[in-house]
Amino acid sequence: MQSVREEESSSIDQGPRSCGDNSVWAHVSPLLSAACSDLHEGELIHGDNFNLFAAMSALEIMDPKMDSGMVSTFYSIDEAIESGFAPVPISSDRTVDVQCIIDIMDHLLACEATWHMGHSLAQTVFSCIYVLRPDRTSSHALLHSFCRVIRATCRALVSVLSDARTNEEEDLFTMTYGLPFNGDEDGKGLLLLNAVEETICRQLRACKATSSKRRVLEELEPLQTNPQLEEGFCKALLCRIRFRKHFLHALNCMRRPQGRGLELARKHIAYCIAELESVLSSVEFLSLETVENGKNEMEESTTGSGRHPIGFDPNLNKRLSAPTPPRAIKLLSWKKVGTSKFSAIDYYVKLLHNLDQICAFKLEPDLDAVLQFVVQFQKSRPDLVARAHLQLLLVQDGKLYGRDTFLTICARSLALDVTKNHGLHLNEYILQLNQLMINLLKILCANTPWQRRKLGKILNDWSIFNVQMGITVGNMMQQVTTPRTPKNGMGITIDKSLLILNHIYGWLEEQIHWVALRFLVLGFDLELYSPSEYCMVYWYMYIILWKLAEKAHFRVLIIVHTEERKAKKKEDYSRDMAREDRISLWVLLLKCQTSLAQGLTVKFVQHFGLLQKASLPKYDAYESFSESTCHARLDYLPVYECFRDAQKMAKEIKVGYANDPDKLAEVVGLEQVAEHNIIAVNLLCQDRSLKVSFEFIHHPHFATAVVRRS
């Protein structure tokens, strides 16, 4: 039978071939050789249909990084299988067979982590022939069940990313490009793996049993043939099997609607973390024989033993990796060794802790708590998988947690009751607000660069919506409150729905300023600002924080007034004092940050065009502020007062956040910024020749002044 390569080479030598639609393929190597001999250095071939742009866009034939047909050991999976590249069983020696299976498990872990980081599925997880063709391993229960669970895990993750639509950030993540991805038998993988786990547990108990008990278990066939290695191999397999099983269970539980599976998911995540520790502890046993034979390759290895796994070829699916030329990728190493910055184990530890944070979040119908949690969660720089799960938890069926409409959430933040105002849910402004809130939560779950870019764009949408709603609500209120003599002699009554809309309009302005503040502080996280821009940044932050604190304080007054009115009507009504205290504490924190920003405001560029477009802030433009202060002699006393006020407020806030470690750490950072800046101002008052620079030592968004002599 003629091989594929021979067929291709023979077809090339046969001269021109017709390929339909009046076009003919011809061998162009002689033409290219002649053209190369005539070209001098620096010259390019140019034609009517081939110019410099086409040359730069063309694929470079015979380049291993660009030509998907190069550096391929096999042209097809069938050819690889026929050559014995992925045998089943892997070895007739059962000890070697078990060793190789553990290496396959470890390498698949590294492949999966690399896939999560944005590389193609074809060149990572599905570079394993055993995963590509699981039907071949049906006679090998351990390998077969493990590969089935791997495939089921991949399907679960692709489903999450597709539903969350966060795959736009890493385009390759959800693309399968014709891979055999949807296997009906993959759903049975957990059942098969449970049976294998039980068998290995019995084998482990048998090898640890005393001689009297061993007689009872003597009919049970051991895992492999070397009795001295039996316990070590059983433990190494069990921790890997259990990790894989609990990880899939955790993913499935987190997908249950309305967060009903979060508590159970936390238990599975805890098991995963414990099993990962056991996986790491098995490295010494697995690598012992390799070290003794002088074949240790742990430095850049993708397996715990340091050996190269069997049955993997990253070039096998290069034609299925993407519609563009495939790129050579480097898998994450299995374990962090030497100077390597990140490993597959590190990735999974971080992912599991991020998923645990999500599961531990109390699903309260409180938008302030949701926004603060998302901001705090993003500080750990979670990867795509964790962020997608957070988004799907927050937004389900157009509702928060799939339970509460955003009208209900908004009304609750103002202590308003909308249960009897059914018509409000169909109001056009409420429907638009609901969509704006959904988009905001999805954007906040994106990676930092994507998040800031999208926040800048939706600011204008929020501002336009705010203006339109303000005009409509204002006209409606004016019509209702126009002086006239009622027929019944009673005073003017305003429809409750209109009052709720009026309160929501005020609440909307608070959210716009929150989005603007988030847009600004993300610039610090992305290091977009130069020291010469700090003055402008903190001027914006001062104005926005001031307005944000004003709106939040006004909301507290609305809540107190509403709660007092309800208490008068119902004697048994209990006020939500915890919510009032929480918002009041939030207002005080905003005032503390306002004082710091005002103190740090001591020239207009591209970073702030989006804020100007959204008319934020609605006060003096920065140019007028700059012109009015550039020739003024700096008086350090107001600056000192701002920092001192911030320091006093920080000390007071610390008491309120004593039980919240994250918030307490932030307030301590603000206090340290104020304290050090007070010292810097005092030094500048004594010697104005000192040079001042700004460093983010104590807080990521508020700079600490560092004073030095020139």
XYZ file of C-alpha atoms in Angstrom:
710
model
C 0.000 0.000 0.000
C 1.467 3.301 -1.043
C 2.086 5.749 1.824
C 0.612 9.232 1.986
C 4.009 10.861 1.472
C 4.688 8.776 -1.674
C 1.278 9.688 -3.068
C 1.907 13.385 -2.504
C 5.427 13.309 -4.000
C 4.288 11.348 -7.052
C 1.430 13.778 -7.638
C 3.851 16.703 -7.649
C 5.972 15.161 -10.413
C 3.004 14.591 -12.709
C 2.950 18.208 -13.915
C -0.062 20.534 -14.046
C -3.344 19.207 -12.650
C -6.847 20.496 -13.194
C -8.710 21.211 -9.959
C -12.033 22.399 -11.306
C -13.524 25.896 -11.732
C -11.102 26.621 -14.659
C -7.986 26.745 -12.424
C -4.894 24.571 -12.746
C -2.264 23.752 -10.134
C 1.352 23.618 -11.350
C 4.713 22.914 -9.757
C 6.348 26.349 -9.259
C 9.712 25.404 -7.726
C 11.681 25.989 -11.005
C 10.030 29.399 -11.421
C 10.831 30.379 -7.853
C 14.459 29.240 -8.211
C 14.868 31.315 -11.389
C 13.313 34.366 -9.713
C 15.626 34.027 -6.710
C 18.733 33.954 -8.931
C 17.676 37.229 -10.597
C 16.813 39.075 -7.370
C 19.426 41.227 -5.650
C 19.587 41.920 -1.934
C 16.715 44.174 -0.822
C 14.542 43.526 -3.906
C 11.022 42.101 -3.818
C 8.791 40.420 -6.409
C 5.903 42.714 -7.317
C 2.931 42.006 -9.539
C -0.581 43.234 -10.172
C -1.988 40.675 -7.772
C 1.025 40.258 -5.489
C 2.394 43.280 -3.628
C 4.204 43.902 -0.349
C 1.029 43.495 1.719
C 0.302 40.118 0.100
C 3.898 39.047 0.662
C 3.698 39.933 4.356
C 0.373 38.057 4.673
C 1.519 34.950 2.797
C 2.439 31.699 4.519
C 6.098 30.805 4.454
C 6.327 27.280 3.060
C 8.693 24.905 4.856
C 8.780 27.141 7.961
C 8.050 24.885 10.981
C 6.185 27.710 12.753
C 4.010 28.620 9.756
C 3.603 25.519 7.612
C 1.257 23.047 9.307
C 2.553 20.252 7.095
C 6.103 20.539 8.430
C 7.673 18.676 11.350
C 4.876 16.115 11.502
C 5.881 12.618 12.503
C 2.500 11.313 11.368
C -0.002 12.599 8.858
C -3.016 11.086 10.615
C -4.104 9.532 13.896
C -4.611 6.191 12.190
C -1.027 6.242 10.925
C 0.224 6.961 14.453
C -1.858 4.103 15.885
C -0.707 1.642 13.211
C 2.913 2.515 13.968
C 2.426 1.537 17.631
C 2.834 5.097 18.906
C 0.076 4.697 21.546
C -0.144 0.982 22.410
C -2.851 -0.592 24.573
C -1.740 -1.879 27.008
C 1.258 0.413 27.113
C 3.585 -2.377 28.236
C 3.329 -6.085 28.927
C 5.242 -5.383 32.143
C 2.495 -4.254 34.507
C 4.885 -2.190 36.621
C 6.021 -0.214 33.572
C 2.391 0.063 32.460
C 1.382 1.703 35.739
C 4.375 4.059 35.600
C 3.443 5.162 32.091
C -0.211 5.731 33.015
C 0.818 7.999 35.891
C 3.052 9.937 33.469
C 0.065 10.308 31.101
C -2.089 11.614 33.966
C 0.539 14.185 34.941
C 1.126 15.323 31.368
C -2.621 15.731 30.807
C -2.730 17.968 33.892
C -0.035 20.196 32.348
C -1.837 20.149 28.980
C -5.140 21.131 30.560
C -3.568 24.009 32.499
C -1.884 25.245 29.300
C -5.236 25.079 27.501
C -6.821 27.158 30.273
C -4.154 29.796 29.694
C -5.472 30.369 26.166
C -3.773 27.818 23.897
C -5.645 25.571 21.497
C -7.329 22.382 22.642
C -5.892 20.469 19.654
C -2.274 21.132 20.659
C -2.763 20.501 24.385
C -5.300 18.040 25.824
C -6.215 16.492 22.473
C -2.596 15.915 21.552
C -3.086 12.651 23.467
C -4.148 9.789 21.208
C -5.744 7.997 24.160
C -8.049 11.024 24.667
C -8.708 11.339 20.923
C -9.696 7.681 20.595
C -11.000 6.540 24.007
C -12.783 3.549 22.433
C -9.363 1.914 21.901
C -8.737 1.818 25.654
C -11.972 0.054 26.637
C -9.980 -3.046 27.586
C -7.853 -0.980 29.972
C -10.288 0.187 32.684
C -7.920 2.650 34.409
C -6.769 4.465 31.278
C -10.197 4.341 29.663
C -12.136 5.823 32.598
C -9.530 8.533 33.212
C -9.585 9.678 29.569
C -13.379 9.722 29.583
C -13.404 12.001 32.639
C -10.804 14.276 31.020
C -13.072 14.657 27.989
C -16.108 15.308 30.199
C -14.160 17.984 32.093
C -13.194 19.697 28.843
C -16.824 19.695 27.721
C -17.948 21.207 31.034
C -15.388 24.009 30.793
C -16.186 24.792 27.162
C -19.862 24.988 28.135
C -19.078 27.464 30.925
C -16.946 29.676 28.699
C -19.465 29.585 25.861
C -22.393 30.488 28.116
C -20.450 33.296 29.794
C -19.144 34.487 26.401
C -15.857 35.427 28.006
C -14.070 33.447 25.305
C -13.689 36.735 23.418
C -10.767 37.488 25.714
C -8.902 34.324 24.699
C -10.304 33.406 21.289
C -8.815 29.909 21.075
C -10.250 28.613 24.321
C -13.623 27.276 23.157
C -12.729 26.417 19.577
C -12.663 22.679 18.835
C -12.180 22.769 15.033
C -13.661 19.368 14.241
C -12.127 17.458 17.150
C -14.113 14.389 18.333
C -15.372 16.376 21.292
C -18.911 15.209 21.961
C -18.753 11.593 23.051
C -21.952 10.041 24.372
C -19.967 7.661 26.558
C -18.024 10.460 28.319
C -20.876 10.962 30.774
C -20.265 7.462 32.147
C -16.628 8.264 32.908
C -17.249 9.096 36.570
C -19.037 5.796 37.184
C -16.176 3.876 35.583
C -13.578 5.874 37.508
C -15.380 5.221 40.799
C -15.187 1.474 40.124
C -11.472 1.702 39.321
C -10.886 3.746 42.476
C -12.606 1.111 44.606
C -10.467 -1.646 43.077
C -7.227 0.253 43.736
C -8.347 0.976 47.319
C -8.784 -2.759 47.882
C -5.354 -3.408 46.345
C -3.849 -0.808 48.696
C -5.503 -2.392 51.727
C -4.286 -5.809 50.593
C -0.649 -4.760 50.357
C -0.823 -3.104 53.805
C -2.662 -5.991 55.479
C -1.009 -8.379 57.938
C -0.284 -11.962 56.924
C -3.494 -13.288 58.550
C -5.724 -10.796 56.746
C -3.787 -11.152 53.528
C -5.033 -14.715 53.145
C -8.566 -13.372 52.856
C -7.480 -10.949 50.104
C -5.065 -13.284 48.335
C -7.490 -13.775 45.443
C -7.312 -10.030 44.619
C -4.794 -9.415 41.839
C -2.192 -6.754 42.760
C -1.840 -3.527 40.780
C 1.587 -4.525 39.451
C 4.212 -7.213 39.958
C 6.697 -5.593 42.355
C 5.400 -5.956 45.967
C 7.814 -3.315 47.276
C 6.364 -0.673 44.934
C 2.706 -1.656 45.310
C 1.780 0.791 48.091
C 3.556 3.751 46.454
C 1.913 3.201 43.071
C -1.537 2.689 44.617
C -1.276 5.967 46.542
C 0.062 7.844 43.497
C -2.834 6.642 41.357
C -5.523 7.224 43.982
C -4.671 10.889 44.607
C -4.668 11.617 40.862
C -7.948 9.782 40.289
C -9.619 11.491 43.243
C -8.425 14.934 42.178
C -9.839 14.417 38.702
C -13.130 13.089 40.072
C -13.671 15.861 42.642
C -12.669 18.555 40.144
C -15.395 17.489 37.711
C -17.906 17.217 40.563
C -17.024 20.771 41.673
C -17.532 22.145 38.158
C -20.897 20.408 37.847
C -22.072 21.638 41.253
C -21.134 25.236 40.466
C -23.349 25.131 37.378
C -26.490 24.375 39.361
C -29.004 27.247 39.040
C -29.304 29.985 41.669
C -26.142 28.856 43.457
C -27.776 25.765 44.946
C -24.653 23.631 44.542
C -22.071 26.053 45.960
C -21.876 24.472 49.410
C -21.303 21.008 47.947
C -18.844 22.454 45.425
C -16.759 23.864 48.304
C -16.432 20.378 49.771
C -15.226 18.978 46.449
C -12.776 21.893 46.077
C -11.372 21.178 49.537
C -10.864 17.536 48.510
C -9.130 18.701 45.310
C -6.681 20.860 47.258
C -5.921 18.004 49.642
C -5.406 15.552 46.769
C -3.059 17.992 45.005
C -0.874 17.979 48.110
C -0.829 14.174 47.971
C 0.084 14.355 44.271
C 3.051 16.561 45.120
C 4.151 14.262 47.923
C 4.235 11.327 45.473
C 6.934 12.987 43.363
C 9.752 11.648 45.523
C 8.564 8.077 45.067
C 7.949 8.403 41.308
C 11.256 10.102 40.530
C 13.367 7.780 42.716
C 13.988 5.171 40.025
C 14.622 7.844 37.384
C 17.252 9.547 39.530
C 18.955 6.246 40.274
C 19.223 5.515 36.552
C 20.649 8.966 35.892
C 17.748 10.072 33.670
C 16.296 12.885 35.747
C 14.675 15.515 33.527
C 12.668 17.315 36.186
C 13.803 20.836 35.284
C 11.295 21.334 32.441
C 9.307 18.122 32.805
C 5.539 17.869 32.474
C 5.355 14.743 34.656
C 6.046 14.066 38.310
C 8.580 11.342 37.482
C 10.513 13.469 34.996
C 9.967 10.938 32.201
C 8.495 11.744 28.810
C 4.876 10.498 28.489
C 3.750 8.004 25.850
C 0.989 8.688 23.338
C 1.335 12.465 22.878
C 2.122 14.316 19.644
C 1.392 18.082 19.648
C 1.846 18.219 15.866
C -0.742 15.537 15.181
C -3.671 17.990 15.163
C -1.891 21.084 13.897
C -4.246 21.270 10.947
C -7.173 21.420 13.400
C -5.643 23.917 15.828
C -6.947 27.145 14.260
C -7.903 28.754 10.957
C -4.554 30.552 11.098
C -1.097 28.929 10.995
C -0.394 27.009 14.206
C 2.146 28.363 16.635
C 4.665 26.312 18.542
C 3.594 26.324 22.202
C 5.420 25.509 25.387
C 3.474 23.536 27.973
C 3.517 24.600 31.584
C 5.947 22.509 33.579
C 4.298 20.071 35.960
C 5.992 21.494 39.038
C 7.769 24.762 39.754
C 11.489 24.067 39.632
C 14.423 26.469 39.779
C 13.761 29.872 38.213
C 10.461 28.941 36.513
C 7.741 31.423 37.443
C 4.606 29.326 37.026
C 3.686 25.664 36.848
C 0.615 23.531 36.219
C 0.330 22.722 39.926
C 0.565 26.435 40.792
C -2.182 27.169 38.288
C -4.563 24.613 39.774
C -3.878 25.731 43.338
C -4.727 29.310 42.345
C -7.787 28.216 40.344
C -9.159 26.131 43.204
C -8.700 28.949 45.713
C -10.473 31.364 43.334
C -13.360 28.933 42.861
C -13.545 28.503 46.629
C -13.818 32.294 47.012
C -16.776 32.282 44.637
C -18.502 29.435 46.464
C -17.974 31.139 49.840
C -19.663 34.363 48.694
C -22.974 34.974 50.470
C -25.611 35.442 47.794
C -27.240 38.476 49.362
C -29.528 40.645 47.205
C -27.292 43.648 47.885
C -25.665 45.337 44.890
C -23.079 47.154 47.015
C -21.896 43.833 48.447
C -21.766 42.298 44.953
C -19.689 45.147 43.499
C -17.281 45.137 46.435
C -16.855 41.361 46.202
C -16.110 41.461 42.460
C -13.549 44.246 42.928
C -11.893 42.356 45.789
C -11.967 39.099 43.804
C -10.268 40.747 40.812
C -7.329 41.840 42.993
C -6.016 38.255 42.919
C -5.914 38.413 39.078
C -8.078 35.284 38.566
C -7.806 33.417 35.295
C -10.512 32.951 32.681
C -12.137 29.814 34.114
C -12.737 31.350 37.545
C -14.028 34.628 36.096
C -16.463 32.790 33.823
C -17.913 30.876 36.781
C -18.311 34.119 38.736
C -20.165 35.765 35.862
C -22.542 32.829 35.439
C -23.264 32.861 39.165
C -24.057 36.591 39.251
C -26.123 36.819 36.057
C -28.642 34.052 35.359
C -31.721 34.506 33.171
C -31.345 38.280 33.331
C -31.491 38.297 37.128
C -28.996 38.542 39.973
C -28.202 34.940 41.020
C -31.174 33.971 38.823
C -33.509 35.065 41.641
C -33.937 38.826 41.890
C -34.556 41.403 39.187
C -32.312 44.433 39.224
C -35.354 46.606 39.961
C -35.799 44.644 43.191
C -32.084 44.953 43.986
C -32.096 48.686 43.292
C -35.237 49.230 45.350
C -33.791 47.251 48.243
C -30.672 49.454 48.286
C -33.082 52.373 48.822
C -35.304 50.476 51.321
C -38.211 50.722 48.852
C -40.928 48.125 48.325
C -41.750 47.340 44.692
C -43.665 44.090 45.196
C -47.030 45.792 44.640
C -45.894 47.932 41.716
C -46.021 45.273 39.023
C -46.175 47.811 36.212
C -42.685 49.083 37.014
C -41.089 45.883 35.761
C -42.364 46.705 32.276
C -41.297 50.359 32.341
C -38.925 51.086 29.440
C -36.377 52.783 31.687
C -36.402 49.882 34.145
C -35.864 47.433 31.284
C -32.929 49.517 29.980
C -31.503 49.772 33.491
C -31.736 46.001 33.880
C -29.702 45.488 30.692
C -27.138 48.110 31.734
C -26.632 46.335 35.061
C -26.242 42.956 33.359
C -23.608 44.397 31.010
C -21.809 46.058 33.918
C -21.528 42.841 35.935
C -20.282 40.935 32.885
C -17.658 43.595 32.195
C -16.487 43.575 35.821
C -15.814 39.828 35.490
C -13.482 40.364 32.508
C -9.699 40.623 32.651
C -8.292 43.998 33.690
C -7.362 45.490 30.266
C -10.627 44.327 28.690
C -12.577 45.565 31.707
C -11.148 49.086 31.611
C -11.661 49.411 27.858
C -15.309 48.316 28.124
C -16.001 50.487 31.200
C -14.805 53.521 29.268
C -17.244 52.709 26.476
C -20.324 52.039 28.621
C -19.807 55.258 30.585
C -21.262 57.152 27.652
C -24.251 54.765 27.499
C -24.941 55.282 31.193
C -24.624 59.048 30.848
C -27.068 59.214 27.902
C -29.527 56.983 29.740
C -29.198 59.163 32.841
C -30.018 62.324 30.865
C -33.011 60.733 29.120
C -34.430 59.324 32.338
C -33.841 62.624 34.161
C -35.806 64.598 31.557
C -38.716 62.134 31.537
C -38.970 61.783 35.323
C -38.558 65.547 35.761
C -41.427 66.289 33.366
C -43.648 63.709 35.041
C -42.938 65.126 38.503
C -43.599 68.650 37.272
C -46.974 67.660 35.829
C -48.029 65.942 39.023
C -46.922 68.743 41.364
C -48.390 71.600 39.260
C -50.561 73.695 41.643
C -54.236 73.012 41.105
C -57.343 72.589 43.220
C -58.262 68.937 43.564
C -61.923 68.060 43.121
C -62.053 66.148 46.359
C -60.408 68.968 48.309
C -57.515 66.760 49.263
C -53.805 67.616 48.773
C -51.749 66.569 45.785
C -50.829 62.875 45.757
C -47.932 61.495 43.739
C -48.091 58.004 42.308
C -45.807 55.646 44.210
C -44.307 54.289 40.982
C -43.230 57.807 40.053
C -41.614 58.314 43.458
C -39.699 55.063 43.049
C -38.518 56.131 39.580
C -37.358 59.448 41.028
C -35.331 57.685 43.727
C -33.894 55.257 41.165
C -32.803 58.228 39.052
C -30.736 59.531 41.991
C -29.348 56.057 42.626
C -28.370 55.828 38.948
C -26.093 58.871 39.259
C -24.307 57.172 42.141
C -23.650 54.087 39.994
C -22.296 56.227 37.129
C -19.759 57.815 39.461
C -18.834 54.363 40.798
C -18.132 53.157 37.231
C -16.050 56.297 36.553
C -14.034 55.696 39.721
C -13.447 52.059 38.756
C -12.295 53.217 35.307
C -9.744 55.548 36.902
C -8.283 53.157 39.479
C -7.828 50.413 36.881
C -5.394 52.773 35.186
C -3.137 52.384 38.227
C -3.388 48.590 38.076
C -2.398 48.663 34.392
C 0.346 51.272 35.011
C -1.102 53.603 32.370
C -0.310 56.859 34.161
C 3.003 58.660 34.210
C 4.036 60.743 37.263
C 3.268 63.930 35.340
C -0.371 62.798 35.067
C -0.927 62.056 38.749
C -2.172 65.595 39.403
C -4.893 65.213 36.782
C -5.810 61.704 37.901
C -6.238 62.691 41.531
C -8.188 65.788 40.543
C -10.681 63.548 38.739
C -10.752 61.129 41.650
C -11.324 63.953 44.132
C -14.358 65.273 42.241
C -15.821 61.805 41.605
C -15.254 60.570 45.164
C -16.807 63.744 46.513
C -19.947 63.259 44.400
C -20.024 59.546 45.180
C -19.907 60.223 48.928
C -22.622 62.858 48.530
C -24.932 60.464 46.675
C -24.254 57.627 49.104
C -24.969 59.910 52.077
C -28.233 61.000 50.441
C -29.149 57.333 50.010
C -28.614 56.801 53.743
C -31.048 59.619 54.469
C -33.651 58.045 52.136
C -33.245 54.686 53.859
C -33.533 56.186 57.356
C -36.640 58.180 56.381
C -38.272 55.136 54.748
C -37.459 52.842 57.662
C -38.828 55.349 60.205
C -42.060 55.687 58.220
C -42.467 51.895 58.105
C -41.789 51.654 61.843
C -44.596 54.133 62.573
C -47.074 52.090 60.507
C -46.065 48.741 62.002
C -45.137 48.511 65.650
C -43.441 45.136 65.209
C -41.328 46.354 62.244
C -37.574 45.996 62.826
C -35.160 48.312 61.020
C -32.173 46.923 59.140
C -29.574 48.752 61.239
C -26.735 46.612 59.868
C -27.394 47.874 56.342
C -27.534 51.491 57.505
C -24.255 51.107 59.404
C -22.626 49.397 56.421
C -23.544 52.201 54.022
C -22.542 54.879 56.558
C -19.159 53.195 56.934
C -18.844 53.104 53.127
C -19.576 56.873 53.035
C -16.862 57.511 55.610
C -14.386 55.444 53.588
C -15.245 57.491 50.480
C -14.640 60.704 52.429
C -11.276 59.383 53.590
C -10.304 58.607 49.999
C -11.623 62.028 48.914
C -9.335 63.772 51.382
C -6.349 61.770 50.164
C -7.155 62.517 46.509
C -7.584 66.216 47.308
C -4.229 66.267 49.071
C -2.514 64.530 46.163
C -3.950 67.062 43.668
C -0.863 69.342 43.671
C -1.271 68.372 33.051
C -5.158 66.548 29.543
C -4.223 63.304 27.648
C -5.856 60.327 25.960
C -6.657 58.421 29.160
C -9.511 60.793 30.058
C -11.268 61.433 26.753
C -13.956 58.859 27.623
C -14.724 60.594 30.916
C -15.074 63.939 29.157
C -17.362 62.371 26.547
C -19.612 61.164 29.340
C -19.550 64.674 30.898
C -17.849 63.464 34.054
C -17.406 65.374 36.217
C -20.090 68.021 35.636
C -17.946 70.754 37.074
C -14.952 72.808 35.952
C -12.875 71.161 33.239
C -9.389 70.164 34.237
C -7.897 72.813 31.923
C -9.562 75.623 33.895
C -8.400 74.059 37.157
C -4.858 73.769 35.817
C -4.803 77.352 34.498
C -6.030 78.723 37.802
C -3.394 76.907 39.832
C -0.287 76.822 37.627
C 0.873 80.316 38.673
C -0.297 80.092 42.266
C 2.215 79.641 45.043
C 1.576 76.301 46.699
C 0.277 76.543 50.233
C 1.042 73.341 52.090
C -1.387 73.959 54.949
C -4.549 72.817 53.075
C -2.638 69.778 51.834
C -1.606 68.997 55.394
C -5.210 69.361 56.576
C -6.463 66.938 53.908
C -3.975 64.248 54.895
C -4.657 64.789 58.579
C -8.429 64.462 58.037
C -7.843 61.270 56.043
C -5.710 59.862 58.842
C -8.368 60.614 61.465
C -11.129 59.025 59.390
C -8.997 55.961 58.692
C -8.539 55.376 62.426
C -12.305 55.574 62.895
C -13.066 53.293 59.946
C -10.705 50.580 61.215
C -13.038 49.922 64.126
C -15.987 49.321 61.792
C -14.037 46.939 59.560
C -12.441 44.973 62.397
C -14.150 41.758 61.207
C -13.411 42.267 57.507
C -9.700 41.472 56.855
C -9.722 42.681 53.238
C -11.328 46.031 53.994
C -9.211 46.438 57.123
C -6.026 45.932 55.096
C -7.158 48.590 52.601
C -7.954 51.100 55.361
C -4.572 50.446 57.028
C -2.934 51.199 53.673
C -4.871 54.474 53.387
C -3.833 55.400 56.930
C -0.172 54.737 56.136
C -0.391 56.855 52.958
C -1.852 59.748 54.962
C 0.721 59.365 57.747
C 3.740 59.329 55.440
C 2.389 62.187 53.328
C 1.940 64.311 56.464
C 5.626 63.771 57.202
C 6.526 64.674 53.597
C 4.490 67.915 53.783
C 6.211 68.897 57.028
C 9.629 68.371 55.427
C 8.631 70.424 52.372
C 7.456 73.262 54.600
C 10.917 73.397 56.147
C 12.876 73.093 52.879
C 11.128 73.816 49.556
C 14.223 72.809 47.572
C 13.555 69.135 48.287
C 12.575 66.905 45.345
C 9.307 64.966 45.551
C 8.514 61.684 43.817
C 5.503 59.383 44.197
C 5.546 55.644 44.858
C 2.719 53.170 45.485
C 4.225 51.567 48.575
C 1.244 51.276 50.886
C -1.770 51.425 48.552
C -2.151 50.467 44.871
C -4.137 53.600 43.936
C -3.063 56.349 46.373
C 0.561 57.432 46.082
C 3.003 57.990 48.921
C 5.181 61.102 48.570
C 8.911 60.376 48.841
C 11.085 63.402 49.619
C 14.748 63.480 48.638
C 17.474 66.044 48.344
C 18.516 66.865 44.772
